[in-house]
mmCIF file of C-alpha atoms in Angstrom:
data_model
loop_
_atom_site.group_PDB
_atom_site.id
_atom_site.type_symbol
_atom_site.label_atom_id
_atom_site.label_comp_id
_atom_site.label_asym_id
_atom_site.label_seq_id
_atom_site.Cartn_x
_atom_site.Cartn_y
_atom_site.Cartn_z
ATOM 1 C CA UNK A 1 -14.776 -93.059 60.802
ATOM 2 C CA UNK A 2 -15.946 -89.999 59.036
ATOM 3 C CA UNK A 3 -14.302 -86.700 60.020
ATOM 4 C CA UNK A 4 -17.714 -85.125 60.004
ATOM 5 C CA UNK A 5 -20.248 -83.564 62.317
ATOM 6 C CA UNK A 6 -23.701 -85.049 61.700
ATOM 7 C CA UNK A 7 -26.705 -82.841 62.334
ATOM 8 C CA UNK A 8 -29.669 -84.891 63.504
ATOM 9 C CA UNK A 9 -33.105 -83.583 64.393
ATOM 10 C CA UNK A 10 -35.777 -85.916 65.693
ATOM 11 C CA UNK A 11 -39.496 -85.548 64.811
ATOM 12 C CA UNK A 12 -38.852 -82.836 62.233
ATOM 13 C CA UNK A 13 -40.388 -83.009 58.770
ATOM 14 C CA UNK A 14 -37.539 -82.679 56.307
ATOM 15 C CA UNK A 15 -38.065 -80.492 53.257
ATOM 16 C CA UNK A 16 -36.245 -80.658 49.960
ATOM 17 C CA UNK A 17 -33.757 -77.995 49.020
ATOM 18 C CA UNK A 18 -34.307 -76.990 45.394
ATOM 19 C CA UNK A 19 -31.298 -75.282 43.764
ATOM 20 C CA UNK A 20 -33.605 -73.844 41.103
ATOM 21 C CA UNK A 21 -35.645 -71.972 43.708
ATOM 22 C CA UNK A 22 -32.574 -70.284 45.198
ATOM 23 C CA UNK A 23 -31.399 -67.035 43.630
ATOM 24 C CA UNK A 24 -27.889 -67.711 44.930
ATOM 25 C CA UNK A 25 -27.513 -71.429 44.126
ATOM 26 C CA UNK A 26 -25.687 -72.822 41.125
ATOM 27 C CA UNK A 27 -24.548 -76.247 39.994
ATOM 28 C CA UNK A 28 -20.823 -76.932 39.938
ATOM 29 C CA UNK A 29 -19.415 -77.826 36.531
ATOM 30 C CA UNK A 30 -16.526 -80.171 35.822
ATOM 31 C CA UNK A 31 -14.423 -77.184 34.743
ATOM 32 C CA UNK A 32 -14.833 -75.405 38.086
ATOM 33 C CA UNK A 33 -11.570 -75.027 40.032
ATOM 34 C CA UNK A 34 -12.983 -76.579 43.177
ATOM 35 C CA UNK A 35 -14.122 -79.637 41.222
ATOM 36 C CA UNK A 36 -10.577 -80.004 39.934
ATOM 37 C CA UNK A 37 -9.292 -79.913 43.507
ATOM 38 C CA UNK A 38 -11.774 -82.634 44.418
ATOM 39 C CA UNK A 39 -10.648 -84.763 41.493
ATOM 40 C CA UNK A 40 -7.083 -84.682 42.845
ATOM 41 C CA UNK A 41 -8.171 -86.020 46.238
ATOM 42 C CA UNK A 42 -10.886 -88.322 44.829
ATOM 43 C CA UNK A 43 -13.555 -86.283 46.628
ATOM 44 C CA UNK A 44 -15.285 -85.572 43.329
ATOM 45 C CA UNK A 45 -15.763 -86.983 39.852
ATOM 46 C CA UNK A 46 -17.098 -85.699 36.557
ATOM 47 C CA UNK A 47 -20.329 -86.686 34.859
ATOM 48 C CA UNK A 48 -19.184 -86.793 31.241
ATOM 49 C CA UNK A 49 -22.714 -86.509 29.879
ATOM 50 C CA UNK A 50 -23.856 -83.450 31.829
ATOM 51 C CA UNK A 51 -20.383 -81.990 32.496
ATOM 52 C CA UNK A 52 -21.438 -81.784 36.126
ATOM 53 C CA UNK A 53 -19.257 -82.237 39.215
ATOM 54 C CA UNK A 54 -20.440 -85.271 41.196
ATOM 55 C CA UNK A 55 -19.321 -87.227 44.259
ATOM 56 C CA UNK A 56 -19.598 -90.523 46.068
ATOM 57 C CA UNK A 57 -18.627 -91.242 49.675
ATOM 58 C CA UNK A 58 -18.522 -94.343 51.830
ATOM 59 C CA UNK A 59 -18.364 -94.030 55.622
ATOM 60 C CA UNK A 60 -16.834 -96.307 58.219
ATOM 61 C CA UNK A 61 -20.153 -97.959 59.117
ATOM 62 C CA UNK A 62 -20.763 -98.932 55.485
ATOM 63 C CA UNK A 63 -23.252 -96.144 54.724
ATOM 64 C CA UNK A 64 -22.868 -94.558 51.309
ATOM 65 C CA UNK A 65 -24.050 -91.383 49.610
ATOM 66 C CA UNK A 66 -23.624 -90.025 46.116
ATOM 67 C CA UNK A 67 -24.939 -87.039 44.173
ATOM 68 C CA UNK A 68 -23.826 -83.725 42.703
ATOM 69 C CA UNK A 69 -22.210 -80.554 43.979
ATOM 70 C CA UNK A 70 -24.034 -77.253 44.429
ATOM 71 C CA UNK A 71 -22.706 -73.827 45.359
ATOM 72 C CA UNK A 72 -24.782 -71.606 47.652
ATOM 73 C CA UNK A 73 -24.517 -69.350 50.698
ATOM 74 C CA UNK A 74 -23.664 -70.562 54.176
ATOM 75 C CA UNK A 75 -25.093 -68.146 56.749
ATOM 76 C CA UNK A 76 -23.415 -67.635 60.109
ATOM 77 C CA UNK A 77 -22.889 -65.076 62.857
ATOM 78 C CA UNK A 78 -19.534 -63.497 63.635
ATOM 79 C CA UNK A 79 -18.007 -62.606 66.997
ATOM 80 C CA UNK A 80 -16.142 -59.342 67.515
ATOM 81 C CA UNK A 81 -13.556 -58.458 70.140
ATOM 82 C CA UNK A 82 -15.044 -58.050 73.606
ATOM 83 C CA UNK A 83 -18.573 -58.664 72.314
ATOM 84 C CA UNK A 84 -21.011 -61.498 71.994
ATOM 85 C CA UNK A 85 -22.292 -62.731 68.632
ATOM 86 C CA UNK A 86 -22.644 -59.810 66.232
ATOM 87 C CA UNK A 87 -23.770 -59.358 62.646
ATOM 88 C CA UNK A 88 -25.079 -61.960 60.209
ATOM 89 C CA UNK A 89 -22.538 -63.018 57.612
ATOM 90 C CA UNK A 90 -22.448 -65.405 54.676
ATOM 91 C CA UNK A 91 -20.031 -67.031 52.269
ATOM 92 C CA UNK A 92 -20.316 -69.188 49.174
ATOM 93 C CA UNK A 93 -19.500 -72.831 49.746
ATOM 94 C CA UNK A 94 -19.765 -75.935 47.614
ATOM 95 C CA UNK A 95 -21.681 -78.817 49.180
ATOM 96 C CA UNK A 96 -23.097 -82.162 48.176
ATOM 97 C CA UNK A 97 -26.705 -82.715 47.158
ATOM 98 C CA UNK A 98 -27.479 -86.405 47.528
ATOM 99 C CA UNK A 99 -29.334 -88.446 44.927
ATOM 100 C CA UNK A 100 -28.672 -91.765 46.635
ATOM 101 C CA UNK A 101 -28.046 -92.837 50.230
ATOM 102 C CA UNK A 102 -27.716 -96.234 51.877
ATOM 103 C CA UNK A 103 -27.278 -97.615 55.384
ATOM 104 C CA UNK A 104 -27.807 -95.390 58.408
ATOM 105 C CA UNK A 105 -28.292 -92.342 56.163
ATOM 106 C CA UNK A 106 -31.676 -93.619 54.993
ATOM 107 C CA UNK A 107 -33.073 -94.958 58.260
ATOM 108 C CA UNK A 108 -36.641 -93.703 58.679
ATOM 109 C CA UNK A 109 -36.416 -93.477 62.491
ATOM 110 C CA UNK A 110 -33.618 -90.902 62.335
ATOM 111 C CA UNK A 111 -34.183 -87.493 60.765
ATOM 112 C CA UNK A 112 -30.814 -86.638 59.274
ATOM 113 C CA UNK A 113 -30.776 -83.018 58.216
ATOM 114 C CA UNK A 114 -27.307 -83.038 56.728
ATOM 115 C CA UNK A 115 -23.647 -83.784 57.280
ATOM 116 C CA UNK A 116 -21.024 -81.115 57.793
ATOM 117 C CA UNK A 117 -17.753 -81.991 56.078
ATOM 118 C CA UNK A 118 -14.927 -80.940 58.414
ATOM 119 C CA UNK A 119 -12.009 -82.995 57.145
ATOM 120 C CA UNK A 120 -8.628 -81.635 56.080
ATOM 121 C CA UNK A 121 -9.216 -81.885 52.325
ATOM 122 C CA UNK A 122 -9.789 -78.857 50.087
ATOM 123 C CA UNK A 123 -13.529 -79.483 49.698
ATOM 124 C CA UNK A 124 -14.327 -79.507 53.421
ATOM 125 C CA UNK A 125 -16.342 -76.595 54.774
ATOM 126 C CA UNK A 126 -13.548 -75.322 56.989
ATOM 127 C CA UNK A 127 -10.997 -75.489 54.143
ATOM 128 C CA UNK A 128 -13.306 -73.568 51.804
ATOM 129 C CA UNK A 129 -13.993 -70.834 54.355
ATOM 130 C CA UNK A 130 -10.299 -70.571 55.184
ATOM 131 C CA UNK A 131 -9.263 -70.283 51.531
ATOM 132 C CA UNK A 132 -11.695 -67.367 51.152
ATOM 133 C CA UNK A 133 -10.310 -65.617 54.231
ATOM 134 C CA UNK A 134 -13.711 -65.886 55.910
ATOM 135 C CA UNK A 135 -12.588 -68.031 58.843
ATOM 136 C CA UNK A 136 -9.257 -69.201 60.246
ATOM 137 C CA UNK A 137 -8.249 -72.774 59.531
ATOM 138 C CA UNK A 138 -9.445 -73.989 62.906
ATOM 139 C CA UNK A 139 -12.781 -75.152 64.281
ATOM 140 C CA UNK A 140 -13.958 -76.133 67.750
ATOM 141 C CA UNK A 141 -16.862 -77.894 69.393
ATOM 142 C CA UNK A 142 -18.232 -78.595 72.851
ATOM 143 C CA UNK A 143 -20.869 -81.373 73.107
ATOM 144 C CA UNK A 144 -23.176 -81.479 76.105
ATOM 145 C CA UNK A 145 -23.108 -84.921 77.656
ATOM 146 C CA UNK A 146 -26.527 -85.004 79.331
ATOM 147 C CA UNK A 147 -29.693 -86.553 77.908
ATOM 148 C CA UNK A 148 -30.843 -83.279 76.326
ATOM 149 C CA UNK A 149 -27.847 -83.150 73.994
ATOM 150 C CA UNK A 150 -26.795 -79.895 72.395
ATOM 151 C CA UNK A 151 -23.659 -77.813 72.613
ATOM 152 C CA UNK A 152 -21.740 -75.399 70.443
ATOM 153 C CA UNK A 153 -19.805 -75.452 67.174
ATOM 154 C CA UNK A 154 -17.421 -72.615 66.354
ATOM 155 C CA UNK A 155 -15.857 -71.927 62.974
ATOM 156 C CA UNK A 156 -12.748 -70.651 64.711
ATOM 157 C CA UNK A 157 -10.845 -71.217 67.933
ATOM 158 C CA UNK A 158 -12.340 -71.626 71.393
ATOM 159 C CA UNK A 159 -9.726 -70.424 73.870
ATOM 160 C CA UNK A 160 -9.298 -71.608 77.455
ATOM 161 C CA UNK A 161 -6.186 -71.565 79.678
ATOM 162 C CA UNK A 162 -6.592 -75.262 80.477
ATOM 163 C CA UNK A 163 -6.486 -76.549 76.895
ATOM 164 C CA UNK A 164 -3.620 -78.952 76.171
ATOM 165 C CA UNK A 165 -2.487 -79.791 72.636
ATOM 166 C CA UNK A 166 -1.075 -82.804 70.882
ATOM 167 C CA UNK A 167 0.359 -82.687 67.347
ATOM 168 C CA UNK A 168 -1.528 -84.291 64.472
ATOM 169 C CA UNK A 169 0.131 -87.184 62.683
ATOM 170 C CA UNK A 170 1.081 -85.818 59.278
ATOM 171 C CA UNK A 171 -0.235 -87.007 55.903
ATOM 172 C CA UNK A 172 -3.226 -88.895 57.265
ATOM 173 C CA UNK A 173 -6.775 -88.760 55.845
ATOM 174 C CA UNK A 174 -8.297 -88.612 59.345
ATOM 175 C CA UNK A 175 -7.463 -86.673 62.504
ATOM 176 C CA UNK A 176 -4.790 -89.006 63.855
ATOM 177 C CA UNK A 177 -2.941 -88.438 67.119
ATOM 178 C CA UNK A 178 -0.033 -90.336 68.669
ATOM 179 C CA UNK A 179 -1.461 -92.195 71.672
ATOM 180 C CA UNK A 180 1.522 -93.318 73.727
ATOM 181 C CA UNK A 181 -0.006 -95.092 76.734
ATOM 182 C CA UNK A 182 -3.113 -95.577 78.890
ATOM 183 C CA UNK A 183 -3.175 -95.166 82.674
ATOM 184 C CA UNK A 184 -5.835 -96.372 85.121
ATOM 185 C CA UNK A 185 -5.716 -94.872 88.610
ATOM 186 C CA UNK A 186 -2.294 -93.480 87.743
ATOM 187 C CA UNK A 187 -0.859 -96.886 86.788
ATOM 188 C CA UNK A 188 0.352 -97.252 83.190
ATOM 189 C CA UNK A 189 -1.078 -100.379 81.574
ATOM 190 C CA UNK A 190 1.283 -103.013 80.191
ATOM 191 C CA UNK A 191 0.479 -102.417 76.526
ATOM 192 C CA UNK A 192 3.115 -102.541 73.795
ATOM 193 C CA UNK A 193 3.369 -98.932 72.474
ATOM 194 C CA UNK A 194 3.519 -100.280 68.911
ATOM 195 C CA UNK A 195 -0.180 -101.145 69.273
ATOM 196 C CA UNK A 196 -0.920 -97.420 68.995
ATOM 197 C CA UNK A 197 1.456 -96.551 66.144
ATOM 198 C CA UNK A 198 -0.064 -95.035 62.999
ATOM 199 C CA UNK A 199 -0.114 -96.881 59.687
ATOM 200 C CA UNK A 200 -2.605 -97.573 56.915
ATOM 201 C CA UNK A 201 -4.586 -99.963 59.124
ATOM 202 C CA UNK A 202 -3.983 -98.769 62.674
ATOM 203 C CA UNK A 203 -3.674 -95.634 64.753
ATOM 204 C CA UNK A 204 -5.736 -93.327 66.974
ATOM 205 C CA UNK A 205 -8.412 -91.171 65.342
ATOM 206 C CA UNK A 206 -10.477 -88.300 66.771
ATOM 207 C CA UNK A 207 -13.903 -88.579 65.126
ATOM 208 C CA UNK A 208 -17.041 -86.650 66.127
ATOM 209 C CA UNK A 209 -18.962 -88.790 63.609
ATOM 210 C CA UNK A 210 -18.640 -91.844 65.880
ATOM 211 C CA UNK A 211 -21.133 -92.107 68.733
ATOM 212 C CA UNK A 212 -19.184 -94.323 71.124
ATOM 213 C CA UNK A 213 -15.454 -95.091 71.045
ATOM 214 C CA UNK A 214 -13.252 -97.997 69.940
ATOM 215 C CA UNK A 215 -10.026 -99.271 71.445
ATOM 216 C CA UNK A 216 -7.311 -101.224 69.633
ATOM 217 C CA UNK A 217 -7.902 -104.952 70.053
ATOM 218 C CA UNK A 218 -4.570 -105.612 71.762
ATOM 219 C CA UNK A 219 -5.210 -102.817 74.272
ATOM 220 C CA UNK A 220 -8.828 -103.618 75.042
ATOM 221 C CA UNK A 221 -8.507 -106.539 77.490
ATOM 222 C CA UNK A 222 -5.779 -104.870 79.607
ATOM 223 C CA UNK A 223 -7.992 -101.775 79.811
ATOM 224 C CA UNK A 224 -11.154 -103.639 80.843
ATOM 225 C CA UNK A 225 -9.257 -105.866 83.288
ATOM 226 C CA UNK A 226 -7.730 -102.813 84.967
ATOM 227 C CA UNK A 227 -11.152 -101.210 85.399
ATOM 228 C CA UNK A 228 -12.622 -104.418 86.806
ATOM 229 C CA UNK A 229 -9.714 -104.905 89.215
ATOM 230 C CA UNK A 230 -10.089 -101.347 90.484
ATOM 231 C CA UNK A 231 -13.799 -101.723 91.329
ATOM 232 C CA UNK A 232 -14.256 -105.427 92.078
ATOM 233 C CA UNK A 233 -14.629 -104.842 95.837
ATOM 234 C CA UNK A 234 -17.369 -102.226 95.425
ATOM 235 C CA UNK A 235 -19.515 -103.514 92.556
ATOM 236 C CA UNK A 236 -20.659 -106.794 91.041
ATOM 237 C CA UNK A 237 -19.030 -107.460 87.664
ATOM 238 C CA UNK A 238 -21.371 -109.157 85.188
ATOM 239 C CA UNK A 239 -21.309 -109.934 81.480
ATOM 240 C CA UNK A 240 -24.195 -108.774 79.300
ATOM 241 C CA UNK A 241 -24.312 -109.668 75.610
ATOM 242 C CA UNK A 242 -20.567 -110.106 75.601
ATOM 243 C CA UNK A 243 -19.931 -106.707 77.215
ATOM 244 C CA UNK A 244 -18.313 -106.135 80.597
ATOM 245 C CA UNK A 245 -20.876 -104.565 82.935
ATOM 246 C CA UNK A 246 -21.160 -103.777 86.630
ATOM 247 C CA UNK A 247 -24.068 -103.737 89.067
ATOM 248 C CA UNK A 248 -23.614 -100.547 91.067
ATOM 249 C CA UNK A 249 -25.345 -99.644 94.332
ATOM 250 C CA UNK A 250 -24.061 -96.053 94.595
ATOM 251 C CA UNK A 251 -22.657 -93.265 92.442
ATOM 252 C CA UNK A 252 -20.079 -94.357 89.849
ATOM 253 C CA UNK A 253 -18.048 -91.208 90.527
ATOM 254 C CA UNK A 254 -16.679 -92.420 93.831
ATOM 255 C CA UNK A 255 -16.163 -96.015 92.728
ATOM 256 C CA UNK A 256 -14.717 -96.165 89.222
ATOM 257 C CA UNK A 257 -11.168 -95.007 88.490
ATOM 258 C CA UNK A 258 -9.918 -92.107 86.446
ATOM 259 C CA UNK A 259 -8.453 -93.099 83.086
ATOM 260 C CA UNK A 260 -5.731 -91.103 81.323
ATOM 261 C CA UNK A 261 -5.064 -91.364 77.602
ATOM 262 C CA UNK A 262 -1.506 -90.091 77.268
ATOM 263 C CA UNK A 263 -0.624 -88.461 73.932
ATOM 264 C CA UNK A 264 2.503 -87.054 72.342
ATOM 265 C CA UNK A 265 3.379 -83.557 73.530
ATOM 266 C CA UNK A 266 2.802 -84.470 77.193
ATOM 267 C CA UNK A 267 -0.951 -84.050 76.633
ATOM 268 C CA UNK A 268 -3.199 -86.240 78.753
ATOM 269 C CA UNK A 269 -6.907 -86.725 78.020
ATOM 270 C CA UNK A 270 -8.643 -87.428 81.333
ATOM 271 C CA UNK A 271 -11.649 -89.765 81.250
ATOM 272 C CA UNK A 272 -14.140 -89.666 84.082
ATOM 273 C CA UNK A 273 -16.244 -92.829 84.673
ATOM 274 C CA UNK A 274 -19.091 -91.331 82.605
ATOM 275 C CA UNK A 275 -16.637 -90.919 79.715
ATOM 276 C CA UNK A 276 -16.110 -94.663 79.356
ATOM 277 C CA UNK A 277 -19.252 -96.162 80.945
ATOM 278 C CA UNK A 278 -22.872 -96.276 79.766
ATOM 279 C CA UNK A 279 -25.871 -97.012 81.978
ATOM 280 C CA UNK A 280 -27.832 -99.900 80.466
ATOM 281 C CA UNK A 281 -30.682 -100.734 82.858
ATOM 282 C CA UNK A 282 -31.425 -101.570 86.483
ATOM 283 C CA UNK A 283 -31.513 -104.856 88.405
ATOM 284 C CA UNK A 284 -33.609 -104.918 91.580
ATOM 285 C CA UNK A 285 -33.259 -101.153 91.793
ATOM 286 C CA UNK A 286 -29.485 -101.168 91.296
ATOM 287 C CA UNK A 287 -27.972 -99.505 88.236
ATOM 288 C CA UNK A 288 -26.131 -101.532 85.608
ATOM 289 C CA UNK A 289 -23.225 -99.736 83.934
ATOM 290 C CA UNK A 290 -21.263 -101.203 81.025
ATOM 291 C CA UNK A 291 -17.971 -100.366 79.361
ATOM 292 C CA UNK A 292 -19.034 -98.062 76.520
ATOM 293 C CA UNK A 293 -15.706 -98.225 74.717
ATOM 294 C CA UNK A 294 -15.910 -101.062 72.192
ATOM 295 C CA UNK A 295 -13.199 -103.448 71.022
ATOM 296 C CA UNK A 296 -11.856 -102.914 67.500
ATOM 297 C CA UNK A 297 -12.142 -106.580 66.584
ATOM 298 C CA UNK A 298 -9.304 -107.798 64.409
ATOM 299 C CA UNK A 299 -7.511 -104.466 64.166
ATOM 300 C CA UNK A 300 -5.515 -101.997 66.222
ATOM 301 C CA UNK A 301 -7.556 -98.899 65.442
ATOM 302 C CA UNK A 302 -8.569 -96.600 68.297
ATOM 303 C CA UNK A 303 -11.417 -94.149 67.627
ATOM 304 C CA UNK A 304 -12.252 -91.389 70.090
ATOM 305 C CA UNK A 305 -15.948 -90.763 69.467
ATOM 306 C CA UNK A 306 -18.565 -88.668 71.221
ATOM 307 C CA UNK A 307 -18.663 -90.812 74.359
ATOM 308 C CA UNK A 308 -15.163 -89.469 75.066
ATOM 309 C CA UNK A 309 -15.386 -86.084 73.326
ATOM 310 C CA UNK A 310 -18.507 -84.915 75.202
ATOM 311 C CA UNK A 311 -18.263 -82.366 78.024
ATOM 312 C CA UNK A 312 -14.993 -81.095 76.605
ATOM 313 C CA UNK A 313 -13.792 -78.244 74.452
ATOM 314 C CA UNK A 314 -12.155 -79.826 71.407
ATOM 315 C CA UNK A 315 -10.081 -77.575 69.132
ATOM 316 C CA UNK A 316 -8.980 -78.723 65.667
ATOM 317 C CA UNK A 317 -6.144 -76.310 64.928
ATOM 318 C CA UNK A 318 -5.376 -77.205 61.312
ATOM 319 C CA UNK A 319 -3.168 -74.164 60.774
ATOM 320 C CA UNK A 320 -0.777 -75.433 63.442
ATOM 321 C CA UNK A 321 -1.534 -79.131 62.852
ATOM 322 C CA UNK A 322 -2.644 -79.975 66.367
ATOM 323 C CA UNK A 323 -5.722 -80.893 68.386
ATOM 324 C CA UNK A 324 -6.445 -79.503 71.851
ATOM 325 C CA UNK A 325 -8.924 -80.297 74.615
ATOM 326 C CA UNK A 326 -10.035 -79.585 78.140
ATOM 327 C CA UNK A 327 -12.929 -80.625 80.378
ATOM 328 C CA UNK A 328 -15.747 -78.056 80.172
ATOM 329 C CA UNK A 329 -19.407 -77.392 80.983
ATOM 330 C CA UNK A 330 -20.754 -77.129 77.444
ATOM 331 C CA UNK A 331 -24.028 -75.524 78.585
ATOM 332 C CA UNK A 332 -22.101 -72.356 79.481
ATOM 333 C CA UNK A 333 -20.565 -69.680 77.273
ATOM 334 C CA UNK A 334 -17.137 -70.075 75.677
ATOM 335 C CA UNK A 335 -14.466 -67.557 74.741
ATOM 336 C CA UNK A 336 -13.665 -67.404 71.046
ATOM 337 C CA UNK A 337 -10.498 -65.943 69.531
ATOM 338 C CA UNK A 338 -11.293 -62.981 67.283
ATOM 339 C CA UNK A 339 -7.750 -62.342 66.003
ATOM 340 C CA UNK A 340 -8.029 -58.741 67.177
ATOM 341 C CA UNK A 341 -6.176 -56.680 69.743
ATOM 342 C CA UNK A 342 -9.130 -57.099 72.076
ATOM 343 C CA UNK A 343 -8.555 -60.817 72.179
ATOM 344 C CA UNK A 344 -11.721 -62.845 72.674
ATOM 345 C CA UNK A 345 -15.496 -62.726 72.500
ATOM 346 C CA UNK A 346 -17.995 -64.663 74.593
ATOM 347 C CA UNK A 347 -20.452 -66.967 72.802
ATOM 348 C CA UNK A 348 -23.348 -68.719 74.499
ATOM 349 C CA UNK A 349 -24.712 -72.169 73.718
ATOM 350 C CA UNK A 350 -28.080 -71.860 72.000
ATOM 351 C CA UNK A 351 -30.291 -73.324 69.329
ATOM 352 C CA UNK A 352 -29.926 -73.857 65.610
ATOM 353 C CA UNK A 353 -31.864 -72.428 62.715
ATOM 354 C CA UNK A 354 -31.717 -74.809 59.760
ATOM 355 C CA UNK A 355 -32.978 -73.816 56.338
ATOM 356 C CA UNK A 356 -32.666 -76.983 54.279
ATOM 357 C CA UNK A 357 -32.219 -80.725 54.102
ATOM 358 C CA UNK A 358 -32.763 -82.832 51.037
ATOM 359 C CA UNK A 359 -32.306 -81.614 47.475
ATOM 360 C CA UNK A 360 -35.096 -81.709 44.931
ATOM 361 C CA UNK A 361 -34.543 -82.331 41.244
ATOM 362 C CA UNK A 362 -31.939 -79.935 39.790
ATOM 363 C CA UNK A 363 -32.365 -80.871 36.155
ATOM 364 C CA UNK A 364 -32.103 -84.507 35.216
ATOM 365 C CA UNK A 365 -31.066 -85.902 38.582
ATOM 366 C CA UNK A 366 -33.747 -87.337 40.859
ATOM 367 C CA UNK A 367 -32.628 -87.387 44.496
ATOM 368 C CA UNK A 368 -33.867 -89.832 47.077
ATOM 369 C CA UNK A 369 -32.481 -88.302 50.256
ATOM 370 C CA UNK A 370 -30.319 -85.524 51.614
ATOM 371 C CA UNK A 371 -26.867 -84.230 52.329
ATOM 372 C CA UNK A 372 -27.226 -80.597 51.321
ATOM 373 C CA UNK A 373 -27.615 -77.976 53.999
ATOM 374 C CA UNK A 374 -27.649 -74.276 54.610
ATOM 375 C CA UNK A 375 -27.108 -73.640 58.273
ATOM 376 C CA UNK A 376 -27.441 -70.409 60.210
ATOM 377 C CA UNK A 377 -24.654 -71.033 62.654
ATOM 378 C CA UNK A 378 -22.699 -69.494 65.422
ATOM 379 C CA UNK A 379 -24.084 -71.606 68.187
ATOM 380 C CA UNK A 380 -25.523 -74.944 67.255
ATOM 381 C CA UNK A 381 -27.286 -77.889 68.832
ATOM 382 C CA UNK A 382 -25.608 -81.074 67.658
ATOM 383 C CA UNK A 383 -26.959 -84.570 68.147
ATOM 384 C CA UNK A 384 -24.294 -87.010 66.911
ATOM 385 C CA UNK A 385 -25.504 -90.414 65.827
ATOM 386 C CA UNK A 386 -22.909 -92.181 63.721
#
């Protein structure tokens, strides 16, 4: 789990970002206020020798990155009332420049052009922009679910009359929600509600940095059994590499049941079959679909990753401590709140213009890979991979 939005670009030659070649870049010293904030939350540390603000992070899959902090300009477009995207804007942000990366972050078959930090801590991008009055303390995304990927990321609020909200669980490092029950075909599954309660080692997390999704161990078998019971007359259930799969002779839409994840605040997240199934292969011309939601072996942690978040507007309203969602065609335009009397502006999904990746040597530090980024952003193609 990562509370991040990874930016991944295939078959693109990454180029180093050199702070010394930027007229607006500067290293962050240990005495800088933002470094002090990071020290309080353990998001930063201080190199006693160079008096330089440094960091080290470990992600849920075991990948690690460490390096130093740099301040430079983040470029983005703004939306005005009743208009589409308008003028270019920029703001100073502090971001990490990696000198060491392990695990997935250094895989040669995946071109990772950076990681956006969108957690709730003071050093996250959205917190920095909010503290400067540049953007409200809310961000939104809409991931396209087809094979082409893409979608839109908004540093602000996407508005839609169908969005429902559920309150965030307070004082949690991740985006935790109170999942109360799961329904399949309108029938609530017999799962002890305590399985979904939030503690240091369990709970339900919304995480765009997770590709699939994970369901608490004690809820997993009832969920899979309910799906299988609902479709057993129309498909052939099979097991493949320990996963529950189904040989399907027609469209999954008319065969597999609707699933509802029921959250606090009377907010239900509706899952279509393609939100919990993945097509694996074919057998004699028939499609094989498998449960894409994985079991959280040995723990009652539920993670709502991109398999579930795709084809939906997701709003992280940090100012009001809630998360909202609704089903949506993410290839179309969205309405964005402009905090003006004219209400909203329309923003279209489009492409990204990236101007960096890895960091080259700042002074004495020799980087191996990347985490730094300067992104021209109002509409952005996002290809999640973690």
